[in-house]
Amino acid sequence: MTAAAQSHAAAEPSGRLAHVDALRGFALFGILIVNIGVFSSPFYGAGITDPAYSRPLDVVVRWVIAWLFETKFYLLFSFLFGYSFTLQMAAAERSQTAFAPRFLRRLAGLALLGAAHAVLFYQGDILLTYSLLGLGLLCCRRMAPKRALRAALWLIVLASVAWAILGALSFLDPVPAGYQALYKAEALASIEAYRGTIATTIAQHIQELTASVWFTVLFVQGPFVFAMFLAGYALGRREALANPWRQPRVLGLLCALGLLPGLAGSALYATSSLPFAGGAWELPGLAADLLTAPLLSMSYAAAFLLALRTRALGFVGVWLAPAGRMALTNYLMQSVVCAFVFTGWGLRLFASVSPLAATGIAVAIFAAQLPLSAWWLRRHAYGPVEWFLRALTIGTLPPWRGARAQ
């Protein structure tokens, strides 16, 4: 039996799926690689040259991250949210308790955590969006799996077409000549704020949330997050991840079908976001990426599960599963650490670290979280934030120590 199969078998008595936790940990790593760019630079994703870091190496690092990481891993995380939704439904049914009130309390907890996270530490928070879109998922809990998959597909296609139309219109209405100068002035103001105090950091978060971040989260990410919610729900209803290795050829086919179009669309997106491409190409590139990114996320997930089945890489699941089991705690702690490194909460290194160095910091943070997560879960039933959210969900205090529960 391979390491992956052994971890799966060991997970059954507690009701956990170790490979699903490992997949969640994998997604968490990809999210951190992207998020640290926002923490470290005011020019991240702006399509404008960073005057301090514009060497060929800096450009290549940004391009690779945009190509392989951006818009892919939050989709995988969202898929797993939808899949876990079905596990929570099953748990409520086993305990003979009403599911909707439990899930609404869970969403309220996510909203509370997300609002605090966005204002205090990271303006690009996704938890508040999850709490809002989770209401829609709750309304779909009796939807047939095939219908949910069709709805997810239509949502992806229609939202991508809408952005493609906006991209076509952008050629008729080019970026104003003074846009770059205005953005650079705003970037300098954000540098001053994030290198200031905790108060100026929080004020800058609030300003960015109201000025642009909420638009991006709701209208760029939002439709695709909900589409992946539905896809995860559909596969969860079919228990597709209970033992994904029953049909390894299906995983191989999913990987092959999504890889080439996904990489091609992402390459177009990564190239269109470079400063020399011109602002008119950004929206068409984004539309191509939004359409194909779910395919690449699907390929990543299938390839990861196949890798777990091999003797050479089966150990990766053992390393990642604890981090994925307490993913919410780790997601928030990543922001706390990054806020300490880059903003007025601590070292104030905002706009002072190259893209490669920022990526190295992200790898170091996640590498530290792997053993810390395993250490914590050997002594506790849940991660600390997971414990709080579960207490709110079930309306009573779960065990702080002891055996894990679903």
Coordinates of C-alpha atoms in Angstrom, one line a residue:
M1 CA 0.0 0.0 0.0
T2 CA 1.3 3.4 -0.9
A3 CA 1.8 6.3 1.6
A4 CA -1.2 8.0 0.2
A5 CA -3.4 5.0 0.5
Q6 CA -2.1 4.4 4.0
S7 CA -3.0 8.0 5.0
H8 CA -6.4 7.6 3.5
A9 CA -7.0 4.4 5.4
A10 CA -5.8 5.9 8.6
A11 CA -8.2 8.8 8.2
E12 CA -11.3 6.8 7.9
P13 CA -12.0 6.1 11.6
S14 CA -12.0 9.8 12.5
G15 CA -14.1 10.7 9.4
R16 CA -11.4 12.8 7.8
L17 CA -10.0 12.4 4.3
A18 CA -6.3 12.9 4.7
H19 CA -5.7 13.5 1.0
V20 CA -8.4 16.2 0.9
D21 CA -6.6 17.9 3.8
A22 CA -3.3 17.6 1.9
L23 CA -4.9 19.1 -1.2
R24 CA -6.2 21.9 0.9
G25 CA -2.7 22.4 2.2
F26 CA -1.4 22.5 -1.3
A27 CA -3.9 25.2 -2.2
L28 CA -2.9 27.2 0.9
F29 CA 0.7 27.3 -0.3
G30 CA -0.3 28.6 -3.7
I31 CA -2.5 31.3 -2.2
L32 CA 0.4 32.5 0.0
I33 CA 2.8 32.7 -3.0
V34 CA 0.2 35.1 -4.6
N35 CA -0.8 37.0 -1.5
I36 CA 2.7 37.9 -0.5
G37 CA 3.0 40.0 -3.7
V38 CA 0.2 42.2 -2.5
F39 CA 1.8 42.5 1.0
S40 CA 5.3 43.4 -0.4
S41 CA 4.7 45.8 -3.3
P42 CA 2.2 48.5 -4.3
F43 CA 2.8 47.7 -8.0
Y44 CA 1.8 44.0 -7.8
G45 CA -0.8 43.2 -10.5
A46 CA -0.9 46.9 -11.6
G47 CA 0.6 46.4 -15.1
I48 CA 3.0 49.3 -14.2
T49 CA 6.7 49.0 -13.9
D50 CA 8.0 49.0 -10.3
P51 CA 10.8 51.6 -10.4
A52 CA 12.7 49.8 -7.6
Y53 CA 12.4 46.2 -9.0
S54 CA 12.4 46.2 -12.8
R55 CA 15.4 44.0 -13.6
P56 CA 14.9 41.1 -16.0
L57 CA 15.0 38.7 -13.0
D58 CA 12.2 40.6 -11.3
V59 CA 10.1 40.6 -14.4
V60 CA 10.6 36.8 -14.9
V61 CA 9.6 36.0 -11.3
R62 CA 6.4 38.1 -11.6
W63 CA 5.6 36.5 -14.9
V64 CA 6.1 32.9 -13.6
I65 CA 3.9 33.6 -10.5
A66 CA 1.2 35.1 -12.7
W67 CA 1.4 32.1 -15.1
L68 CA 1.4 29.3 -12.6
F69 CA -0.1 30.7 -9.4
E70 CA -2.4 33.7 -9.8
T71 CA -6.1 32.9 -10.1
K72 CA -5.5 29.1 -9.8
F73 CA -5.2 28.3 -6.1
Y74 CA -8.1 30.3 -4.7
L75 CA -10.3 28.4 -7.2
L76 CA -9.0 25.1 -5.8
F77 CA -9.6 26.3 -2.3
S78 CA -13.1 27.4 -3.2
F79 CA -13.8 23.9 -4.8
L80 CA -12.8 22.3 -1.5
F81 CA -15.1 24.7 0.4
G82 CA -17.9 23.4 -1.7
Y83 CA -16.8 19.8 -1.2
S84 CA -16.6 20.3 2.6
F85 CA -20.1 21.8 2.5
T86 CA -21.4 18.3 1.6
L87 CA -19.4 16.7 4.4
Q88 CA -20.9 19.2 6.9
M89 CA -24.4 18.3 5.5
A90 CA -23.7 14.6 6.1
A91 CA -22.4 15.3 9.6
A92 CA -25.5 17.3 10.5
E93 CA -27.7 14.4 9.1
R94 CA -25.8 11.8 11.2
S95 CA -26.2 13.9 14.4
Q96 CA -29.9 14.5 13.5
T97 CA -29.6 18.3 13.8
A98 CA -30.9 21.0 11.4
F99 CA -28.2 21.9 9.0
A100 CA -29.2 25.4 7.9
P101 CA -28.9 27.1 11.3
R102 CA -25.5 25.4 11.9
F103 CA -24.2 26.6 8.5
L104 CA -25.6 30.1 9.0
R105 CA -23.7 30.4 12.3
R106 CA -20.6 29.2 10.5
L107 CA -21.0 31.8 7.8
A108 CA -21.5 34.5 10.5
G109 CA -18.2 33.4 12.0
L110 CA -16.4 33.6 8.7
A111 CA -17.9 37.1 8.1
L112 CA -16.6 38.2 11.5
L113 CA -13.2 36.8 10.9
G114 CA -13.0 38.1 7.4
A115 CA -14.0 41.6 8.3
A116 CA -11.4 41.8 11.1
H117 CA -8.8 40.2 8.8
A118 CA -9.4 42.6 5.9
V119 CA -9.3 45.7 8.1
L120 CA -6.4 44.8 10.4
F121 CA -4.0 42.6 8.3
Y122 CA -4.9 41.9 4.6
Q123 CA -7.3 43.9 2.5
G124 CA -7.5 41.1 -0.1
D125 CA -9.3 38.8 2.4
I126 CA -11.5 36.1 0.9
L127 CA -13.4 34.9 4.0
L128 CA -16.0 37.7 3.9
T129 CA -16.7 36.8 0.2
Y130 CA -17.1 33.2 1.2
S131 CA -19.6 34.1 3.9
L132 CA -21.7 36.1 1.4
L133 CA -21.5 33.5 -1.4
G134 CA -22.1 30.7 1.1
L135 CA -25.6 32.0 1.5
G136 CA -26.1 31.1 -2.2
L137 CA -24.6 27.7 -1.7
L138 CA -27.0 27.0 1.2
C139 CA -29.9 27.8 -1.2
C140 CA -28.5 25.2 -3.6
R141 CA -28.1 22.4 -1.1
R142 CA -30.9 20.3 -2.7
M143 CA -29.7 20.9 -6.3
A144 CA -28.9 17.8 -8.4
P145 CA -25.2 17.3 -9.0
K146 CA -25.5 17.4 -12.8
R147 CA -27.4 20.6 -12.6
A148 CA -24.9 22.2 -10.2
L149 CA -22.0 21.3 -12.6
R150 CA -23.9 22.8 -15.6
A151 CA -24.6 26.0 -13.5
A152 CA -20.9 26.2 -12.6
L153 CA -19.9 25.8 -16.2
W154 CA -22.3 28.5 -17.5
L155 CA -21.2 30.8 -14.7
I156 CA -17.6 30.5 -15.7
V157 CA -18.3 30.9 -19.4
L158 CA -20.7 33.9 -19.1
A159 CA -18.5 35.8 -16.6
S160 CA -15.5 35.2 -18.9
V161 CA -17.4 36.4 -21.9
A162 CA -18.5 39.5 -20.0
W163 CA -14.8 40.3 -19.2
A164 CA -13.9 39.6 -22.9
I165 CA -16.5 42.2 -24.0
L166 CA -15.1 44.7 -21.6
G167 CA -11.6 43.9 -22.9
A168 CA -12.7 44.5 -26.5
L169 CA -14.2 47.8 -25.4
S170 CA -10.9 48.8 -23.7
F171 CA -9.3 49.0 -27.2
L172 CA -11.9 51.7 -28.1
D173 CA -11.4 53.5 -24.8
P174 CA -7.7 53.3 -24.0
V175 CA -6.1 54.0 -20.6
P176 CA -5.8 57.7 -20.0
A177 CA -2.4 59.2 -20.5
G178 CA -2.1 60.3 -16.9
Y179 CA -3.0 57.0 -15.4
Q180 CA 0.5 55.8 -14.7
A181 CA 1.5 59.1 -13.0
L182 CA -1.7 58.9 -10.9
Y183 CA -1.1 55.3 -9.9
K184 CA 2.6 56.0 -9.0
A185 CA 1.4 58.9 -6.8
E186 CA -1.1 56.5 -5.0
A187 CA 1.7 53.9 -4.7
L188 CA 4.0 56.4 -3.0
A189 CA 1.1 57.3 -0.6
S190 CA 0.6 53.6 0.2
I191 CA 4.3 53.1 0.9
E192 CA 4.2 55.9 3.4
A193 CA 1.1 54.5 5.0
Y194 CA 2.4 50.9 5.3
R195 CA 5.8 52.1 6.6
G196 CA 4.1 54.2 9.2
T197 CA 2.1 53.1 12.2
I198 CA -0.5 50.4 12.9
A199 CA -3.1 53.2 12.6
T200 CA -1.9 54.3 9.1
T201 CA -1.7 50.7 8.0
I202 CA -5.4 50.1 9.0
A203 CA -6.4 53.4 7.4
Q204 CA -4.8 52.3 4.2
H205 CA -6.5 48.9 4.3
I206 CA -9.9 50.6 4.6
Q207 CA -9.1 53.0 1.8
E208 CA -8.1 50.2 -0.6
L209 CA -11.1 48.1 0.4
T210 CA -13.5 50.9 -0.4
A211 CA -11.6 52.1 -3.5
S212 CA -10.9 48.9 -5.5
V213 CA -10.5 45.7 -3.6
W214 CA -14.2 44.9 -3.0
F215 CA -14.9 45.4 -6.7
T216 CA -12.1 43.0 -7.6
V217 CA -13.2 40.4 -5.0
L218 CA -16.9 40.5 -5.8
F219 CA -16.9 41.0 -9.6
V220 CA -13.7 39.3 -10.7
Q221 CA -13.3 36.5 -8.1
G222 CA -16.9 36.3 -7.0
P223 CA -18.5 34.5 -9.9
F224 CA -15.7 32.0 -10.2
V225 CA -15.6 31.3 -6.4
F226 CA -19.3 30.5 -6.6
A227 CA -18.8 28.3 -9.7
M228 CA -16.2 26.3 -7.8
F229 CA -18.5 26.1 -4.8
L230 CA -21.0 24.4 -7.0
A231 CA -18.4 22.1 -8.6
G232 CA -17.2 21.1 -5.2
Y233 CA -20.7 20.5 -4.0
A234 CA -21.5 18.4 -7.1
L235 CA -18.5 16.2 -6.6
G236 CA -19.1 16.1 -2.9
R237 CA -22.6 14.8 -3.4
R238 CA -21.0 12.0 -5.5
E239 CA -18.3 11.4 -3.0
A240 CA -15.8 11.7 -5.8
L241 CA -12.8 12.3 -3.4
A242 CA -13.7 9.5 -1.0
N243 CA -11.2 7.3 -3.0
P244 CA -10.1 9.2 -6.1
W245 CA -7.6 6.5 -7.0
R246 CA -10.3 3.9 -7.9
Q247 CA -10.1 5.2 -11.5
P248 CA -6.6 6.7 -12.0
R249 CA -7.2 7.0 -15.7
V250 CA -9.9 9.6 -14.9
L251 CA -7.4 11.6 -13.0
G252 CA -4.9 11.3 -15.8
L253 CA -7.5 12.4 -18.3
L254 CA -8.6 15.4 -16.2
C255 CA -4.9 16.4 -15.9
A256 CA -4.3 16.1 -19.7
L257 CA -7.5 17.9 -20.8
G258 CA -6.9 20.9 -18.6
L259 CA -3.1 21.3 -18.7
L260 CA -2.5 22.7 -22.2
P261 CA -5.4 25.2 -22.5
G262 CA -4.9 26.2 -18.9
L263 CA -1.2 26.9 -19.3
A264 CA -1.9 28.7 -22.6
G265 CA -4.6 31.0 -21.2
S266 CA -2.4 31.7 -18.1
A267 CA 0.6 32.5 -20.3
L268 CA -1.5 35.1 -22.2
Y269 CA -2.7 36.6 -19.0
A270 CA 0.8 36.7 -17.5
T271 CA 2.2 38.4 -20.6
S272 CA -0.7 40.9 -21.0
S273 CA -0.1 42.1 -17.4
L274 CA 3.5 43.0 -18.1
P275 CA 4.2 46.8 -18.4
F276 CA 5.4 46.6 -22.0
A277 CA 2.2 44.9 -23.2
G278 CA 0.1 48.0 -22.8
G279 CA -3.0 48.6 -20.7
A280 CA -5.4 47.7 -23.5
W281 CA -4.3 44.0 -23.4
E282 CA -4.9 43.5 -19.7
L283 CA -8.7 42.8 -19.8
P284 CA -8.5 40.4 -22.8
G285 CA -5.7 38.6 -21.1
L286 CA -7.7 38.5 -17.8
A287 CA -10.7 37.1 -19.7
A288 CA -8.6 34.3 -21.3
D289 CA -7.2 33.4 -17.9
L290 CA -10.6 33.5 -16.1
L291 CA -12.0 31.1 -18.7
T292 CA -9.0 28.6 -18.6
A293 CA -7.9 28.9 -15.0
P294 CA -10.5 26.4 -13.7
L295 CA -9.0 23.9 -16.2
L296 CA -5.5 24.4 -14.8
S297 CA -6.8 24.2 -11.3
M298 CA -8.4 20.9 -12.2
S299 CA -5.2 19.7 -13.7
Y300 CA -3.2 20.7 -10.6
A301 CA -5.6 18.8 -8.3
A302 CA -5.6 15.7 -10.5
A303 CA -1.8 15.7 -10.8
F304 CA -1.4 16.2 -7.1
L305 CA -3.7 13.3 -6.2
L306 CA -1.8 11.1 -8.7
A307 CA 1.5 12.2 -7.2
L308 CA 0.3 11.2 -3.7
R309 CA -0.2 7.7 -5.0
T310 CA 3.4 7.3 -6.0
R311 CA 6.1 5.9 -3.6
A312 CA 8.4 8.8 -4.5
L313 CA 6.0 11.6 -3.5
G314 CA 3.4 9.9 -1.2
F315 CA 5.2 11.5 1.8
V316 CA 4.1 15.0 0.6
G317 CA 0.5 14.2 1.6
V318 CA 1.7 13.4 5.1
W319 CA 3.5 16.7 5.4
L320 CA 0.7 18.8 3.9
A321 CA -2.4 17.2 5.6
P322 CA -1.9 18.8 9.0
A323 CA -1.5 22.3 7.5
G324 CA -4.7 21.7 5.4
R325 CA -6.6 20.4 8.4
M326 CA -6.1 23.7 10.1
A327 CA -6.1 25.8 6.9
L328 CA -8.2 28.7 8.3
T329 CA -5.7 29.2 11.2
N330 CA -2.8 29.0 8.8
Y331 CA -4.4 31.3 6.3
L332 CA -4.9 34.0 8.9
M333 CA -1.5 33.5 10.5
Q334 CA 0.2 33.9 7.1
S335 CA -1.4 37.4 7.0
V336 CA -0.4 38.2 10.5
V337 CA 3.3 37.2 9.8
C338 CA 3.3 39.1 6.4
A339 CA 1.7 42.1 8.1
F340 CA 4.5 42.0 10.7
V341 CA 7.2 41.8 8.0
F342 CA 5.9 44.4 5.6
T343 CA 3.7 46.9 7.3
G344 CA 3.4 49.2 10.4
W345 CA 2.6 46.1 12.5
G346 CA 6.4 45.3 12.6
L347 CA 9.4 45.6 10.3
R348 CA 7.8 47.9 7.6
L349 CA 9.6 46.3 4.7
F350 CA 6.8 47.2 2.2
A351 CA 8.2 48.0 -1.2
S352 CA 11.7 47.1 0.0
V353 CA 11.9 43.4 -1.0
S354 CA 12.4 42.0 -4.5
P355 CA 9.8 39.6 -6.0
L356 CA 12.2 36.7 -5.6
A357 CA 13.0 37.5 -2.0
A358 CA 9.3 37.9 -1.3
T359 CA 8.6 34.5 -2.8
G360 CA 11.4 33.1 -0.6
I361 CA 9.8 34.6 2.5
A362 CA 6.5 32.9 1.5
V363 CA 8.2 29.5 1.1
A364 CA 9.9 30.0 4.5
I365 CA 6.6 30.9 6.2
F366 CA 4.8 27.8 4.8
A367 CA 7.8 25.6 5.6
A368 CA 7.5 26.7 9.2
Q369 CA 3.7 26.1 9.3
L370 CA 4.1 22.4 8.2
P371 CA 5.8 21.1 11.4
L372 CA 3.9 23.6 13.6
S373 CA 0.6 22.3 12.3
A374 CA 1.6 18.7 12.9
W375 CA 2.8 19.6 16.4
W376 CA -0.4 21.4 17.3
L377 CA -2.7 18.6 16.0
R378 CA -0.8 16.0 18.0
R379 CA -2.0 17.9 21.1
H380 CA -5.3 19.4 20.1
A381 CA -8.5 18.3 18.4
Y382 CA -8.6 21.4 16.1
G383 CA -6.6 24.4 15.0
P384 CA -7.4 27.4 17.3
V385 CA -9.5 29.3 14.7
E386 CA -11.2 26.0 13.6
W387 CA -12.1 25.4 17.3
F388 CA -13.7 28.8 17.5
L389 CA -15.6 28.3 14.3
R390 CA -16.8 24.8 15.2
A391 CA -18.0 26.1 18.6
L392 CA -20.0 28.8 16.9
T393 CA -21.3 26.3 14.3
I394 CA -22.5 23.6 16.8
G395 CA -23.5 26.0 19.5
T396 CA -21.4 24.3 22.2
L397 CA -17.7 24.0 23.2
P398 CA -16.0 21.2 21.3
P399 CA -13.0 19.4 23.0
W400 CA -9.9 21.4 23.0
R401 CA -7.7 18.3 23.2
G402 CA -8.4 14.8 22.2
A403 CA -9.5 12.9 19.0
R404 CA -10.4 14.9 15.9
A405 CA -14.0 15.0 14.7
Q406 CA -15.4 15.9 11.3

